[in-house]
CSV table of C-alpha atoms in Angstrom, one decimal:
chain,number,residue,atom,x,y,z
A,20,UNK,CA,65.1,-61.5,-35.2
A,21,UNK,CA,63.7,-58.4,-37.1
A,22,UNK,CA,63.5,-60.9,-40.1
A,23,UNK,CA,61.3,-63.3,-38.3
A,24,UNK,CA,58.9,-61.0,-36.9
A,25,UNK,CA,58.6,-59.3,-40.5
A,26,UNK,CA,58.0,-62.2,-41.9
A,27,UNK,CA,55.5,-63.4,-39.4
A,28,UNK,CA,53.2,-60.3,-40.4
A,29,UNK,CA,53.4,-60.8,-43.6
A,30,UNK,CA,52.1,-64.4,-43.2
A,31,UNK,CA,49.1,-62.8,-41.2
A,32,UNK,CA,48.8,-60.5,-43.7
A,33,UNK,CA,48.5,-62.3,-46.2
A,34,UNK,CA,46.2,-65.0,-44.6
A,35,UNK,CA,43.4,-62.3,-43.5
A,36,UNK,CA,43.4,-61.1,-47.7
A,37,UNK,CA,42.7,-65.1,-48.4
A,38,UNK,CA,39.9,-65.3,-45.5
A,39,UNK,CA,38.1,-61.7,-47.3
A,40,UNK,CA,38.6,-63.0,-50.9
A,41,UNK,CA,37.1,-66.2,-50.2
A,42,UNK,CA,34.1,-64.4,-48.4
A,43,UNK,CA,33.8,-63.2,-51.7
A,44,UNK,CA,34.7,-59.6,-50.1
A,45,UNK,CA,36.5,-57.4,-52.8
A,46,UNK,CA,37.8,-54.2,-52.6
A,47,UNK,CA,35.7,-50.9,-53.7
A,48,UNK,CA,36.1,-47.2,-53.9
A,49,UNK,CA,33.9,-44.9,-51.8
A,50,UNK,CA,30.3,-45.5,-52.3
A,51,UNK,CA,28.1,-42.6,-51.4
A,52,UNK,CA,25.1,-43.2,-49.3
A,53,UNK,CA,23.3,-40.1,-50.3
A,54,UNK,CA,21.8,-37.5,-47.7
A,55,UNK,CA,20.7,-38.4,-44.5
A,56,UNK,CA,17.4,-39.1,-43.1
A,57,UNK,CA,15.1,-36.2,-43.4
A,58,UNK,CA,11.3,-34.6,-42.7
A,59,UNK,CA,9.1,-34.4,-39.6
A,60,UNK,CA,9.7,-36.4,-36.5
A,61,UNK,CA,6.6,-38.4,-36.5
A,62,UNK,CA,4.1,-37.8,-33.5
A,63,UNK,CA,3.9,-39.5,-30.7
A,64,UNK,CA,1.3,-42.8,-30.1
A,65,UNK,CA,-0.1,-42.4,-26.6
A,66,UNK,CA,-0.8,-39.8,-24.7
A,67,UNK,CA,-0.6,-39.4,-21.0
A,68,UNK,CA,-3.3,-38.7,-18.3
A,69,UNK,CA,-3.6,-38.4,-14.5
A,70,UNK,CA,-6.7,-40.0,-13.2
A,71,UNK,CA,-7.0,-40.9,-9.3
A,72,UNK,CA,-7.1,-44.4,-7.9
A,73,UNK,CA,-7.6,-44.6,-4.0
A,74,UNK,CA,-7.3,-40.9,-3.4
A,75,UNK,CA,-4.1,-40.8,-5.3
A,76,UNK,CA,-3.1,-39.5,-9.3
A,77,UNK,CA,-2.2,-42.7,-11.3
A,78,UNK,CA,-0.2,-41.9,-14.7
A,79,UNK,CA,-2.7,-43.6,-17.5
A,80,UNK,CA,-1.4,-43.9,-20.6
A,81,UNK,CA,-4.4,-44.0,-23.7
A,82,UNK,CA,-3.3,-44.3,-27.4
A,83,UNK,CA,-3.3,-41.1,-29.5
A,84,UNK,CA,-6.9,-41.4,-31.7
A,85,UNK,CA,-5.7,-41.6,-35.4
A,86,UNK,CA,-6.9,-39.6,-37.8
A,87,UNK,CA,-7.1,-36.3,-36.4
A,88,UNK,CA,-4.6,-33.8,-34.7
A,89,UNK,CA,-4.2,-34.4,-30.9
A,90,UNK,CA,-3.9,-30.7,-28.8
A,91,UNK,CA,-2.8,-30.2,-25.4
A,92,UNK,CA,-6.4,-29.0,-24.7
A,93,UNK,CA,-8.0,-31.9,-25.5
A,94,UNK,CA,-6.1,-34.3,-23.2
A,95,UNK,CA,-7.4,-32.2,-20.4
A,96,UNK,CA,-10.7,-32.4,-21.3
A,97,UNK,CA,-10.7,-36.3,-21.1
A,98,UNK,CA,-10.0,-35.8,-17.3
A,99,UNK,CA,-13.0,-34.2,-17.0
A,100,UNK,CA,-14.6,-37.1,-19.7
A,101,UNK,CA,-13.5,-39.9,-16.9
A,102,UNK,CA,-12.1,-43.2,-17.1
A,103,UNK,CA,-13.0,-45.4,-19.5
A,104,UNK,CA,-14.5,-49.3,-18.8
A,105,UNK,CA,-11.9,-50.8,-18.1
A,106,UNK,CA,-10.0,-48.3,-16.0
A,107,UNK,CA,-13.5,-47.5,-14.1
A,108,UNK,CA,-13.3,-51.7,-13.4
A,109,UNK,CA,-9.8,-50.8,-12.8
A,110,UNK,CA,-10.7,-48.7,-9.5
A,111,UNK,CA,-9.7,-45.2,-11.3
A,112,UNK,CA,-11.6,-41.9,-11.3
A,113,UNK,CA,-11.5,-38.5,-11.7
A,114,UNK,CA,-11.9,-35.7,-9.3
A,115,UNK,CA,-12.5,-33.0,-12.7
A,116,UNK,CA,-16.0,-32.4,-12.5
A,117,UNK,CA,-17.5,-31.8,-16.1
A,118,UNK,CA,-17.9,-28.3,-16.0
A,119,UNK,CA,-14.6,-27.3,-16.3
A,120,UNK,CA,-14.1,-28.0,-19.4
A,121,UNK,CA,-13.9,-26.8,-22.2
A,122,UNK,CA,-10.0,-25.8,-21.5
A,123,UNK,CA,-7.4,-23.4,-22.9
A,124,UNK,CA,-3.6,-24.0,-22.5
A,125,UNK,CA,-1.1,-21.9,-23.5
A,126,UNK,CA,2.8,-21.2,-22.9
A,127,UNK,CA,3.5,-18.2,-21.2
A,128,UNK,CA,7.1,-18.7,-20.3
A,129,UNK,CA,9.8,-21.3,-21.1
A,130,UNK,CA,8.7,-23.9,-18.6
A,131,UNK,CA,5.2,-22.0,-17.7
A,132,UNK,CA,2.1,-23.3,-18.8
A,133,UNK,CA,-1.2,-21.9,-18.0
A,134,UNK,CA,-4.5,-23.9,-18.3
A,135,UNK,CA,-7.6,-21.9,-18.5
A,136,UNK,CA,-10.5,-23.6,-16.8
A,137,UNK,CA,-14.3,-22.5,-16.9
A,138,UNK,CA,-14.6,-22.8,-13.7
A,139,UNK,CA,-13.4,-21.0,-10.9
A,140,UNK,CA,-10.1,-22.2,-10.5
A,141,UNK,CA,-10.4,-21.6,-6.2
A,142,UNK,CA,-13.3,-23.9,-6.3
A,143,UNK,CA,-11.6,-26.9,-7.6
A,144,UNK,CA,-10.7,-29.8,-5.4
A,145,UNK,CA,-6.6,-30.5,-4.4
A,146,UNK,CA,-6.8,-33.9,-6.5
A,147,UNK,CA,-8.5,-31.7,-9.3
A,148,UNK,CA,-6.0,-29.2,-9.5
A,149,UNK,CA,-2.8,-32.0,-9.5
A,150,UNK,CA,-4.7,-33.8,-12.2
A,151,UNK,CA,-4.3,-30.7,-14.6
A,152,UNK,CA,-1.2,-29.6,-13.4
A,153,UNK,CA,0.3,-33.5,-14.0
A,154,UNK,CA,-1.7,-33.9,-17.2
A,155,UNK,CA,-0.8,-30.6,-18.3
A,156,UNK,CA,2.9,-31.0,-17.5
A,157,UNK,CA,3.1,-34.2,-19.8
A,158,UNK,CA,2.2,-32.0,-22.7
A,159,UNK,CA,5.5,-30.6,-22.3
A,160,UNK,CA,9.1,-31.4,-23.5
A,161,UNK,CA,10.7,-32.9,-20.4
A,162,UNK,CA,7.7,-32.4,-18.3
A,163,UNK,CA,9.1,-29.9,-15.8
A,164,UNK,CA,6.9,-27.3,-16.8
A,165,UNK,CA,5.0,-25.7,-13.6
A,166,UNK,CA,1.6,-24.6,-14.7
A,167,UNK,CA,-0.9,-22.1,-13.0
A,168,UNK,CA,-4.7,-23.1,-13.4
A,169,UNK,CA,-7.1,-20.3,-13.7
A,170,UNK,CA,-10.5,-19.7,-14.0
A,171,UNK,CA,-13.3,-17.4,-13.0
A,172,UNK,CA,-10.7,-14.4,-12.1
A,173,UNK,CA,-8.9,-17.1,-9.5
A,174,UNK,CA,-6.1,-18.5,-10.5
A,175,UNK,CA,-4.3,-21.5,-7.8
A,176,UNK,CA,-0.2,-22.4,-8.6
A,177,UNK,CA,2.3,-22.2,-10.0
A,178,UNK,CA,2.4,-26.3,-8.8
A,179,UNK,CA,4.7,-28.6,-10.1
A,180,UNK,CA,4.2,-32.3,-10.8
A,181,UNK,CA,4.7,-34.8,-9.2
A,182,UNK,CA,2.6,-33.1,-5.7
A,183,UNK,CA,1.0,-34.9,-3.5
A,184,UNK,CA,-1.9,-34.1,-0.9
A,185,UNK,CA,-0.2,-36.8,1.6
A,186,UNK,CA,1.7,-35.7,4.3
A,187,UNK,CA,5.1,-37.9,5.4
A,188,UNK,CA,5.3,-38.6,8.8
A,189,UNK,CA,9.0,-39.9,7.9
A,190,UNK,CA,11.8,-37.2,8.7
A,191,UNK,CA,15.5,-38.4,8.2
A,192,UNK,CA,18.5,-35.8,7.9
A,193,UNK,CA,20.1,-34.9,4.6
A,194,UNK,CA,22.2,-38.2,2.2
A,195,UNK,CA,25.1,-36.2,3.4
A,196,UNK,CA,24.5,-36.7,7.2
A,197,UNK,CA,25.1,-40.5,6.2
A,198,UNK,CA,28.8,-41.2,7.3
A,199,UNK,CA,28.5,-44.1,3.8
A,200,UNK,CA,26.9,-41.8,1.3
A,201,UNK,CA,29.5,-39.1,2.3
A,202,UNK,CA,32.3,-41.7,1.6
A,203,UNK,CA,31.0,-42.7,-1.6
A,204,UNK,CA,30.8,-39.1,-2.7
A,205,UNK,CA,34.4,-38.6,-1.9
A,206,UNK,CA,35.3,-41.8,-4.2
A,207,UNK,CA,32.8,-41.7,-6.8
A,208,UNK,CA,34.5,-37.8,-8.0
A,209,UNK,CA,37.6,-39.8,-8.4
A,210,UNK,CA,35.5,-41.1,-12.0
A,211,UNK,CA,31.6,-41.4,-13.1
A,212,UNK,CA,29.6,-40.0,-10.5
A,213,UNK,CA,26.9,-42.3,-9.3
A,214,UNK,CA,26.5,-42.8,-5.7
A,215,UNK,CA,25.5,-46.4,-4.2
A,216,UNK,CA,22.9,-46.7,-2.0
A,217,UNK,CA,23.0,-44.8,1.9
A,218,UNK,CA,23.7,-47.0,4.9
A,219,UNK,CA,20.1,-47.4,5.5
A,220,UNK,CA,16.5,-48.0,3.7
A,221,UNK,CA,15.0,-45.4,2.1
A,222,UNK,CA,11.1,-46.5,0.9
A,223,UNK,CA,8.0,-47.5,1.8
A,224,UNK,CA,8.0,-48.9,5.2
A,225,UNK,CA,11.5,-47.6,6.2
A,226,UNK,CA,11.9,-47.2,9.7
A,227,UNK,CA,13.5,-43.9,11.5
A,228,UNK,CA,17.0,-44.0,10.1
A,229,UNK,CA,19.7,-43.7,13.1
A,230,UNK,CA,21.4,-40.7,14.6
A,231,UNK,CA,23.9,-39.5,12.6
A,232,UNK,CA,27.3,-39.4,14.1
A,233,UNK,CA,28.6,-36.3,12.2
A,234,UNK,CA,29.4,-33.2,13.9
A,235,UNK,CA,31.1,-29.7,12.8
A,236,UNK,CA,34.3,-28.1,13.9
């Protein structure tokens, strides 16, 4: 019995060395591929600004102008430039009135930014403010950076981005008041670790989620 299965690997063998040689596939040494890829990670092509459409920031994304280097301060100062045509047609604005700029950002701490203003800081609007701290934030590596706008001897943060001026008038309990979420936490530890949805709608036009049925002994 050991014969026949010997046998029938050989056969297999010896059919998968016909099928290579008659790909024309022949058999080599090593062949070096020389060093990897090296040099500067090239830059990136658009750059990201927070204008404000119907009282609310909207991400715009513009290409990076060729030809010249791109700094963190000169982002800012096209939110105080404006939209262009066709984001103007588009409904957007800007709340950064001209004279704050020209601007100054600079790292204080790891995941600090501070954007200089010349203005005083206190007199700019709440959608003003966000639109620097967003804009600003997108300058940075992962964009959690909180950043502190100052101006004038006033200085207003440190905000993080995404804020918003709108207050909810939804109120729900924490995921883990959810008798479903809670269930799928126990099972999802069991392997990878992403929870399904809760037992109820979270989003825009949710209504009042239900009493949750969970009490402490």
């Amino acid at each position: 019995m050991r014969t026949g299965l010997a046998r029938r690997v050989l056969a297999a063998g010896l059919v998968s060395l016909v099928t290579v040689a008659g790909c024309g596939v022949r058999p080599s040494d090593v062949i070096p591929a020389g060093d990897p890829p090296s040099g500067a990670v090239a830059p990136a092509t658009t750059i990201t600004l927070y204008l404000v459409k119907n009282g609310r920031l909207r991400a715009v994304t513009r290409p990076r102008p060729l030809g010249r280097p791109r700094f963190e301060a000169d982002t800012l100062a096209l939110l105080a430039a404006g939209p262009t045509p066709s984001e103007e047609a588009d409904g957007l604005t800007t709340d950064v009135p001209p004279e704050a700029g020209p601007f100054s950002m600079t790292a204080e701490s790891a995941g600090h930014l501070v954007v200089t203003v010349s203005t005083p800081a206190g007199e700019l609007s709440p959608l003003a403010v966000q639109q620097i701290v967003c804009t600003a934030a997108a300058t940075a590596p992962g964009r959690q950076a909180q950043v502190t706008v100052v101006g004038a001897g006033q200085d207003v943060g440190p905000r993080n981005c995404p804020p918003t001026p709108h207050a909810t008038t939804t109120k729900i309990h924490t995921l883990l008041h959810d008798p479903q979420y809670r269930v799928a936490l126990a099972w999802q530890n069991t392997a990878y670790n992403q929870l399904p949805h809760p037992g109820f709608f979270i989003g825009n036009g949710m209504s009042t989620p239900p009493q949750p049925n969970v009490h402490l002994r």
